[in-house]
């Protein structure tokens, strides 16, 4: 099952070097963030240009995790200070508002969150005006196509599957009965506001946490879309 706007939550994304990614993961673990995910990536500049500018390797790492808004704001401050974000060859961190997720995921995030403020409640009401959303499903490796089959049955036109690895504290993950499998697939689907809930529900029923796929499903607002 999925839940919408139960509280104000964020997807925190960090793009940085492999060395600083290791440092960031230690910060996540120290803060008892139960789940975060790692994707190997690369920069767009050639290695020759990077060497000439003294910027080092173009290898990059994308880290992302879900957390309450106030907690995410604090984590951004810690990342900026500890990783010196903004300096040469450091990285960039952003947060994106979440508009929905598995009920179990919300219960997990509530353990590290605070009460919802009045400003956050106003923000949740404003989410109703968003016309499109990105549905993201994180499942065990090999179940990405199952997610797409479920999503298409609910009206999705297509999606993108990305390989990634789960990182995080094993104790809270085991407590909530989540998979300890490290190898994951991230499925990204752009949906309109009317079909988003049905798509998330279909994915949750076929590939949810209680299934073999043990999927985590969430949605993020999209301001503008070209190509749908």
PDB file of C-alpha atoms in Angstrom:
ATOM      1  CA  UNK A   1       0.000   0.000   0.000  1.00  0.00           C
ATOM      2  CA  UNK A   2       1.016   3.620  -0.498  1.00  0.00           C
ATOM      3  CA  UNK A   3       0.280   6.771   1.449  1.00  0.00           C
ATOM      4  CA  UNK A   4       0.135  10.364   0.223  1.00  0.00           C
ATOM      5  CA  UNK A   5       1.270  13.495   2.041  1.00  0.00           C
ATOM      6  CA  UNK A   6       1.208  11.866   5.485  1.00  0.00           C
ATOM      7  CA  UNK A   7       3.989  14.214   6.511  1.00  0.00           C
ATOM      8  CA  UNK A   8       6.665  16.362   4.921  1.00  0.00           C
ATOM      9  CA  UNK A   9       9.516  14.224   3.634  1.00  0.00           C
ATOM     10  CA  UNK A  10      12.449  14.716   1.316  1.00  0.00           C
ATOM     11  CA  UNK A  11      14.600  12.712  -1.049  1.00  0.00           C
ATOM     12  CA  UNK A  12      18.173  13.853  -0.415  1.00  0.00           C
ATOM     13  CA  UNK A  13      20.539  13.380  -3.374  1.00  0.00           C
ATOM     14  CA  UNK A  14      24.308  13.829  -3.286  1.00  0.00           C
ATOM     15  CA  UNK A  15      26.587  13.713  -6.337  1.00  0.00           C
ATOM     16  CA  UNK A  16      30.245  13.620  -5.364  1.00  0.00           C
ATOM     17  CA  UNK A  17      33.562  11.817  -5.736  1.00  0.00           C
ATOM     18  CA  UNK A  18      33.967   8.191  -4.580  1.00  0.00           C
ATOM     19  CA  UNK A  19      36.224   9.300  -1.708  1.00  0.00           C
ATOM     20  CA  UNK A  20      33.760  11.894  -0.411  1.00  0.00           C
ATOM     21  CA  UNK A  21      30.878   9.440  -0.945  1.00  0.00           C
ATOM     22  CA  UNK A  22      32.495   7.103   1.586  1.00  0.00           C
ATOM     23  CA  UNK A  23      32.688   9.994   4.031  1.00  0.00           C
ATOM     24  CA  UNK A  24      29.044  10.869   3.384  1.00  0.00           C
ATOM     25  CA  UNK A  25      27.947   7.275   4.015  1.00  0.00           C
ATOM     26  CA  UNK A  26      29.663   7.391   7.394  1.00  0.00           C
ATOM     27  CA  UNK A  27      27.640  10.520   8.211  1.00  0.00           C
ATOM     28  CA  UNK A  28      24.436   8.747   7.148  1.00  0.00           C
ATOM     29  CA  UNK A  29      25.272   5.724   9.302  1.00  0.00           C
ATOM     30  CA  UNK A  30      26.173   7.913  12.287  1.00  0.00           C
ATOM     31  CA  UNK A  31      22.804   9.648  11.960  1.00  0.00           C
ATOM     32  CA  UNK A  32      21.057   6.225  11.993  1.00  0.00           C
ATOM     33  CA  UNK A  33      19.473   6.764   8.587  1.00  0.00           C
ATOM     34  CA  UNK A  34      18.061   3.283   7.921  1.00  0.00           C
ATOM     35  CA  UNK A  35      18.392   3.202   4.121  1.00  0.00           C
ATOM     36  CA  UNK A  36      20.467   4.931   1.506  1.00  0.00           C
ATOM     37  CA  UNK A  37      21.399   3.896  -1.995  1.00  0.00           C
ATOM     38  CA  UNK A  38      24.515   4.236  -4.113  1.00  0.00           C
ATOM     39  CA  UNK A  39      24.821   4.514  -7.899  1.00  0.00           C
ATOM     40  CA  UNK A  40      28.151   4.643  -9.717  1.00  0.00           C
ATOM     41  CA  UNK A  41      28.234   7.483 -12.250  1.00  0.00           C
ATOM     42  CA  UNK A  42      30.652   9.713 -14.142  1.00  0.00           C
ATOM     43  CA  UNK A  43      31.127  13.392 -14.903  1.00  0.00           C
ATOM     44  CA  UNK A  44      30.691  14.875 -18.380  1.00  0.00           C
ATOM     45  CA  UNK A  45      34.138  16.445 -18.803  1.00  0.00           C
ATOM     46  CA  UNK A  46      36.934  14.457 -20.440  1.00  0.00           C
ATOM     47  CA  UNK A  47      39.696  13.078 -18.227  1.00  0.00           C
ATOM     48  CA  UNK A  48      42.220  15.262 -20.079  1.00  0.00           C
ATOM     49  CA  UNK A  49      40.325  18.421 -19.170  1.00  0.00           C
ATOM     50  CA  UNK A  50      39.902  17.265 -15.572  1.00  0.00           C
ATOM     51  CA  UNK A  51      43.628  16.580 -15.270  1.00  0.00           C
ATOM     52  CA  UNK A  52      44.502  19.935 -16.838  1.00  0.00           C
ATOM     53  CA  UNK A  53      42.260  21.748 -14.370  1.00  0.00           C
ATOM     54  CA  UNK A  54      43.539  19.703 -11.451  1.00  0.00           C
ATOM     55  CA  UNK A  55      40.086  18.316 -10.682  1.00  0.00           C
ATOM     56  CA  UNK A  56      41.069  14.657 -10.469  1.00  0.00           C
ATOM     57  CA  UNK A  57      38.945  11.748 -11.684  1.00  0.00           C
ATOM     58  CA  UNK A  58      35.599  12.178 -13.460  1.00  0.00           C
ATOM     59  CA  UNK A  59      34.276   9.137 -11.553  1.00  0.00           C
ATOM     60  CA  UNK A  60      31.248  10.166  -9.531  1.00  0.00           C
ATOM     61  CA  UNK A  61      28.865   8.563  -7.066  1.00  0.00           C
ATOM     62  CA  UNK A  62      25.178   9.348  -6.635  1.00  0.00           C
ATOM     63  CA  UNK A  63      23.893   8.770  -3.111  1.00  0.00           C
ATOM     64  CA  UNK A  64      20.249   9.204  -2.199  1.00  0.00           C
ATOM     65  CA  UNK A  65      18.085   8.601   0.840  1.00  0.00           C
ATOM     66  CA  UNK A  66      14.658   9.489   2.223  1.00  0.00           C
ATOM     67  CA  UNK A  67      14.129  11.455   5.433  1.00  0.00           C
ATOM     68  CA  UNK A  68      11.867  14.040   7.131  1.00  0.00           C
ATOM     69  CA  UNK A  69      12.294  17.627   5.911  1.00  0.00           C
ATOM     70  CA  UNK A  70      13.783  19.098   9.103  1.00  0.00           C
ATOM     71  CA  UNK A  71      16.202  16.180   9.345  1.00  0.00           C
ATOM     72  CA  UNK A  72      17.152  16.619   5.677  1.00  0.00           C
ATOM     73  CA  UNK A  73      17.865  20.324   6.237  1.00  0.00           C
ATOM     74  CA  UNK A  74      20.240  19.434   9.073  1.00  0.00           C
ATOM     75  CA  UNK A  75      21.901  16.717   7.004  1.00  0.00           C
ATOM     76  CA  UNK A  76      22.531  19.180   4.167  1.00  0.00           C
ATOM     77  CA  UNK A  77      24.347  21.412   6.644  1.00  0.00           C
ATOM     78  CA  UNK A  78      26.499  18.510   7.848  1.00  0.00           C
ATOM     79  CA  UNK A  79      27.334  17.469   4.295  1.00  0.00           C
ATOM     80  CA  UNK A  80      28.295  21.031   3.360  1.00  0.00           C
ATOM     81  CA  UNK A  81      30.597  21.306   6.359  1.00  0.00           C
ATOM     82  CA  UNK A  82      32.175  17.832   6.368  1.00  0.00           C
ATOM     83  CA  UNK A  83      32.522  17.430   2.590  1.00  0.00           C
ATOM     84  CA  UNK A  84      33.172  21.137   1.946  1.00  0.00           C
ATOM     85  CA  UNK A  85      30.566  21.193  -0.789  1.00  0.00           C
ATOM     86  CA  UNK A  86      31.137  24.114  -3.120  1.00  0.00           C
ATOM     87  CA  UNK A  87      34.905  23.678  -3.119  1.00  0.00           C
ATOM     88  CA  UNK A  88      36.761  22.388  -6.181  1.00  0.00           C
ATOM     89  CA  UNK A  89      36.087  18.703  -6.909  1.00  0.00           C
ATOM     90  CA  UNK A  90      33.643  18.302  -4.026  1.00  0.00           C
ATOM     91  CA  UNK A  91      30.070  17.764  -5.143  1.00  0.00           C
ATOM     92  CA  UNK A  92      26.476  18.942  -4.953  1.00  0.00           C
ATOM     93  CA  UNK A  93      23.586  17.964  -2.689  1.00  0.00           C
ATOM     94  CA  UNK A  94      19.892  18.671  -3.234  1.00  0.00           C
ATOM     95  CA  UNK A  95      16.582  17.736  -1.638  1.00  0.00           C
ATOM     96  CA  UNK A  96      13.321  16.989  -3.458  1.00  0.00           C
ATOM     97  CA  UNK A  97       9.868  16.882  -1.800  1.00  0.00           C
ATOM     98  CA  UNK A  98       8.149  13.494  -1.660  1.00  0.00           C
ATOM     99  CA  UNK A  99       4.417  13.279  -2.392  1.00  0.00           C
ATOM    100  CA  UNK A 100       3.833   9.644  -1.520  1.00  0.00           C
ATOM    101  CA  UNK A 101       5.427   6.355  -0.458  1.00  0.00           C
ATOM    102  CA  UNK A 102       4.816   2.874   0.969  1.00  0.00           C
ATOM    103  CA  UNK A 103       3.095   2.995   4.359  1.00  0.00           C
ATOM    104  CA  UNK A 104       5.989   1.011   5.843  1.00  0.00           C
ATOM    105  CA  UNK A 105       8.506   3.503   4.468  1.00  0.00           C
ATOM    106  CA  UNK A 106       6.634   6.336   6.182  1.00  0.00           C
ATOM    107  CA  UNK A 107       6.659   4.386   9.462  1.00  0.00           C
ATOM    108  CA  UNK A 108      10.420   3.900   9.159  1.00  0.00           C
ATOM    109  CA  UNK A 109      11.036   7.586   8.415  1.00  0.00           C
ATOM    110  CA  UNK A 110       8.860   8.665  11.331  1.00  0.00           C
ATOM    111  CA  UNK A 111      11.386   7.087  13.670  1.00  0.00           C
ATOM    112  CA  UNK A 112      13.977   9.721  12.708  1.00  0.00           C
ATOM    113  CA  UNK A 113      11.574  12.628  12.215  1.00  0.00           C
ATOM    114  CA  UNK A 114       9.828  15.374  14.125  1.00  0.00           C
ATOM    115  CA  UNK A 115       6.236  16.526  14.273  1.00  0.00           C
ATOM    116  CA  UNK A 116       4.913  18.176  11.128  1.00  0.00           C
ATOM    117  CA  UNK A 117       4.969  21.976  11.385  1.00  0.00           C
ATOM    118  CA  UNK A 118       2.192  24.311  10.166  1.00  0.00           C
ATOM    119  CA  UNK A 119       4.405  25.447   7.270  1.00  0.00           C
ATOM    120  CA  UNK A 120       4.910  21.843   6.215  1.00  0.00           C
ATOM    121  CA  UNK A 121       1.151  21.242   6.313  1.00  0.00           C
ATOM    122  CA  UNK A 122       0.668  24.198   3.962  1.00  0.00           C
ATOM    123  CA  UNK A 123       3.309  22.695   1.683  1.00  0.00           C
ATOM    124  CA  UNK A 124       1.461  19.363   1.612  1.00  0.00           C
ATOM    125  CA  UNK A 125      -1.745  21.090   0.515  1.00  0.00           C
ATOM    126  CA  UNK A 126       0.183  22.827  -2.281  1.00  0.00           C
ATOM    127  CA  UNK A 127       1.330  19.428  -3.549  1.00  0.00           C
ATOM    128  CA  UNK A 128      -2.219  18.830  -4.798  1.00  0.00           C
ATOM    129  CA  UNK A 129      -1.642  21.341  -7.615  1.00  0.00           C
ATOM    130  CA  UNK A 130       1.256  19.355  -9.125  1.00  0.00           C
ATOM    131  CA  UNK A 131       0.252  17.886 -12.487  1.00  0.00           C
ATOM    132  CA  UNK A 132       3.044  15.328 -12.885  1.00  0.00           C
ATOM    133  CA  UNK A 133       5.199  13.203 -10.609  1.00  0.00           C
ATOM    134  CA  UNK A 134       8.170  10.891 -10.839  1.00  0.00           C
ATOM    135  CA  UNK A 135       7.372   7.482  -9.366  1.00  0.00           C
ATOM    136  CA  UNK A 136      10.514   5.751  -8.100  1.00  0.00           C
ATOM    137  CA  UNK A 137      10.558   2.078  -7.132  1.00  0.00           C
ATOM    138  CA  UNK A 138      13.592   0.423  -5.545  1.00  0.00           C
ATOM    139  CA  UNK A 139      13.472  -3.370  -5.774  1.00  0.00           C
ATOM    140  CA  UNK A 140      15.789  -6.362  -5.497  1.00  0.00           C
ATOM    141  CA  UNK A 141      17.961  -6.937  -8.557  1.00  0.00           C
ATOM    142  CA  UNK A 142      16.052  -8.715 -11.321  1.00  0.00           C
ATOM    143  CA  UNK A 143      12.587  -7.338 -10.537  1.00  0.00           C
ATOM    144  CA  UNK A 144      12.741  -4.080 -12.512  1.00  0.00           C
ATOM    145  CA  UNK A 145      10.773  -5.555 -15.404  1.00  0.00           C
ATOM    146  CA  UNK A 146       8.114  -6.787 -12.976  1.00  0.00           C
ATOM    147  CA  UNK A 147       7.751  -3.216 -11.749  1.00  0.00           C
ATOM    148  CA  UNK A 148       7.328  -1.976 -15.314  1.00  0.00           C
ATOM    149  CA  UNK A 149       4.720  -4.659 -16.069  1.00  0.00           C
ATOM    150  CA  UNK A 150       2.716  -3.604 -13.011  1.00  0.00           C
ATOM    151  CA  UNK A 151       3.093   0.098 -13.838  1.00  0.00           C
ATOM    152  CA  UNK A 152       1.997  -0.371 -17.454  1.00  0.00           C
ATOM    153  CA  UNK A 153      -1.095  -2.275 -16.288  1.00  0.00           C
ATOM    154  CA  UNK A 154      -2.039   0.890 -14.394  1.00  0.00           C
ATOM    155  CA  UNK A 155      -1.471   3.225 -17.335  1.00  0.00           C
ATOM    156  CA  UNK A 156       2.270   4.019 -17.305  1.00  0.00           C
ATOM    157  CA  UNK A 157       3.788   4.557 -20.734  1.00  0.00           C
ATOM    158  CA  UNK A 158       7.353   3.516 -19.916  1.00  0.00           C
ATOM    159  CA  UNK A 159      10.229   3.965 -17.526  1.00  0.00           C
ATOM    160  CA  UNK A 160      13.956   3.678 -16.885  1.00  0.00           C
ATOM    161  CA  UNK A 161      15.753   0.963 -14.892  1.00  0.00           C
ATOM    162  CA  UNK A 162      19.059   1.781 -13.156  1.00  0.00           C
ATOM    163  CA  UNK A 163      21.302  -0.604 -11.207  1.00  0.00           C
ATOM    164  CA  UNK A 164      22.258   0.526  -7.706  1.00  0.00           C
ATOM    165  CA  UNK A 165      23.378  -0.775  -4.313  1.00  0.00           C
ATOM    166  CA  UNK A 166      21.715  -0.407  -0.932  1.00  0.00           C
ATOM    167  CA  UNK A 167      23.863   0.965   1.869  1.00  0.00           C
ATOM    168  CA  UNK A 168      22.902   1.566   5.461  1.00  0.00           C
ATOM    169  CA  UNK A 169      22.601   0.227   8.981  1.00  0.00           C
ATOM    170  CA  UNK A 170      21.616  -3.435   9.036  1.00  0.00           C
ATOM    171  CA  UNK A 171      19.906  -3.321  12.447  1.00  0.00           C
ATOM    172  CA  UNK A 172      16.943  -1.051  11.571  1.00  0.00           C
ATOM    173  CA  UNK A 173      16.606  -2.690   8.156  1.00  0.00           C
ATOM    174  CA  UNK A 174      16.362  -6.143   9.735  1.00  0.00           C
ATOM    175  CA  UNK A 175      13.982  -4.813  12.409  1.00  0.00           C
ATOM    176  CA  UNK A 176      11.485  -3.741   9.755  1.00  0.00           C
ATOM    177  CA  UNK A 177      11.867  -7.010   7.860  1.00  0.00           C
ATOM    178  CA  UNK A 178      13.442  -5.446   4.774  1.00  0.00           C
ATOM    179  CA  UNK A 179      15.780  -7.312   2.449  1.00  0.00           C
ATOM    180  CA  UNK A 180      19.480  -7.333   3.271  1.00  0.00           C
ATOM    181  CA  UNK A 181      20.267  -7.877  -0.425  1.00  0.00           C
ATOM    182  CA  UNK A 182      22.657  -5.149  -1.510  1.00  0.00           C
ATOM    183  CA  UNK A 183      22.084  -5.322  -5.262  1.00  0.00           C
ATOM    184  CA  UNK A 184      19.041  -3.243  -6.235  1.00  0.00           C
ATOM    185  CA  UNK A 185      17.281  -1.800  -9.273  1.00  0.00           C
ATOM    186  CA  UNK A 186      15.847   1.712  -9.353  1.00  0.00           C
ATOM    187  CA  UNK A 187      12.869   2.155 -11.679  1.00  0.00           C
ATOM    188  CA  UNK A 188      11.918   5.738 -12.629  1.00  0.00           C
ATOM    189  CA  UNK A 189       8.514   6.474 -14.170  1.00  0.00           C
ATOM    190  CA  UNK A 190       7.002   9.861 -15.092  1.00  0.00           C
ATOM    191  CA  UNK A 191       3.239   9.878 -14.524  1.00  0.00           C
ATOM    192  CA  UNK A 192       0.434  12.427 -14.537  1.00  0.00           C
ATOM    193  CA  UNK A 193      -1.285  13.316 -11.295  1.00  0.00           C
ATOM    194  CA  UNK A 194      -4.400  11.269 -12.046  1.00  0.00           C
ATOM    195  CA  UNK A 195      -2.600   7.971 -12.728  1.00  0.00           C
ATOM    196  CA  UNK A 196       0.230   8.327 -10.172  1.00  0.00           C
ATOM    197  CA  UNK A 197      -1.687   6.763  -7.279  1.00  0.00           C
ATOM    198  CA  UNK A 198      -2.904   3.811  -9.343  1.00  0.00           C
ATOM    199  CA  UNK A 199       0.611   3.189 -10.679  1.00  0.00           C
ATOM    200  CA  UNK A 200       2.081   3.231  -7.170  1.00  0.00           C
ATOM    201  CA  UNK A 201      -0.676   0.947  -5.917  1.00  0.00           C
ATOM    202  CA  UNK A 202      -0.130  -1.536  -8.759  1.00  0.00           C
ATOM    203  CA  UNK A 203       3.622  -1.626  -8.097  1.00  0.00           C
ATOM    204  CA  UNK A 204       3.035  -2.016  -4.374  1.00  0.00           C
ATOM    205  CA  UNK A 205       0.639  -4.933  -4.861  1.00  0.00           C
ATOM    206  CA  UNK A 206       2.955  -6.851  -7.207  1.00  0.00           C
ATOM    207  CA  UNK A 207       6.432  -5.765  -6.045  1.00  0.00           C
ATOM    208  CA  UNK A 208       5.890  -4.299  -2.569  1.00  0.00           C
ATOM    209  CA  UNK A 209       7.878  -4.887   0.595  1.00  0.00           C
ATOM    210  CA  UNK A 210       5.988  -8.101   1.395  1.00  0.00           C
ATOM    211  CA  UNK A 211       6.787  -9.589  -2.022  1.00  0.00           C
ATOM    212  CA  UNK A 212       9.951 -11.292  -3.222  1.00  0.00           C
ATOM    213  CA  UNK A 213      10.948  -7.995  -4.875  1.00  0.00           C
ATOM    214  CA  UNK A 214      10.702  -6.208  -1.486  1.00  0.00           C
ATOM    215  CA  UNK A 215      10.132  -2.899  -3.227  1.00  0.00           C
ATOM    216  CA  UNK A 216      10.124   0.592  -1.778  1.00  0.00           C
ATOM    217  CA  UNK A 217       7.913   2.962  -3.777  1.00  0.00           C
ATOM    218  CA  UNK A 218       7.814   6.750  -3.547  1.00  0.00           C
ATOM    219  CA  UNK A 219       6.816   9.732  -5.679  1.00  0.00           C
ATOM    220  CA  UNK A 220       8.395  13.142  -6.277  1.00  0.00           C
ATOM    221  CA  UNK A 221       6.807  16.259  -7.813  1.00  0.00           C
ATOM    222  CA  UNK A 222       7.744  17.341 -11.327  1.00  0.00           C
ATOM    223  CA  UNK A 223       7.356  20.997 -12.288  1.00  0.00           C
ATOM    224  CA  UNK A 224       7.403  20.684 -16.073  1.00  0.00           C
ATOM    225  CA  UNK A 225       7.433  17.797 -18.534  1.00  0.00           C
ATOM    226  CA  UNK A 226       8.230  17.732 -22.246  1.00  0.00           C
ATOM    227  CA  UNK A 227       7.662  14.602 -24.306  1.00  0.00           C
ATOM    228  CA  UNK A 228       4.747  12.874 -22.563  1.00  0.00           C
TER     229      UNK A 228
END
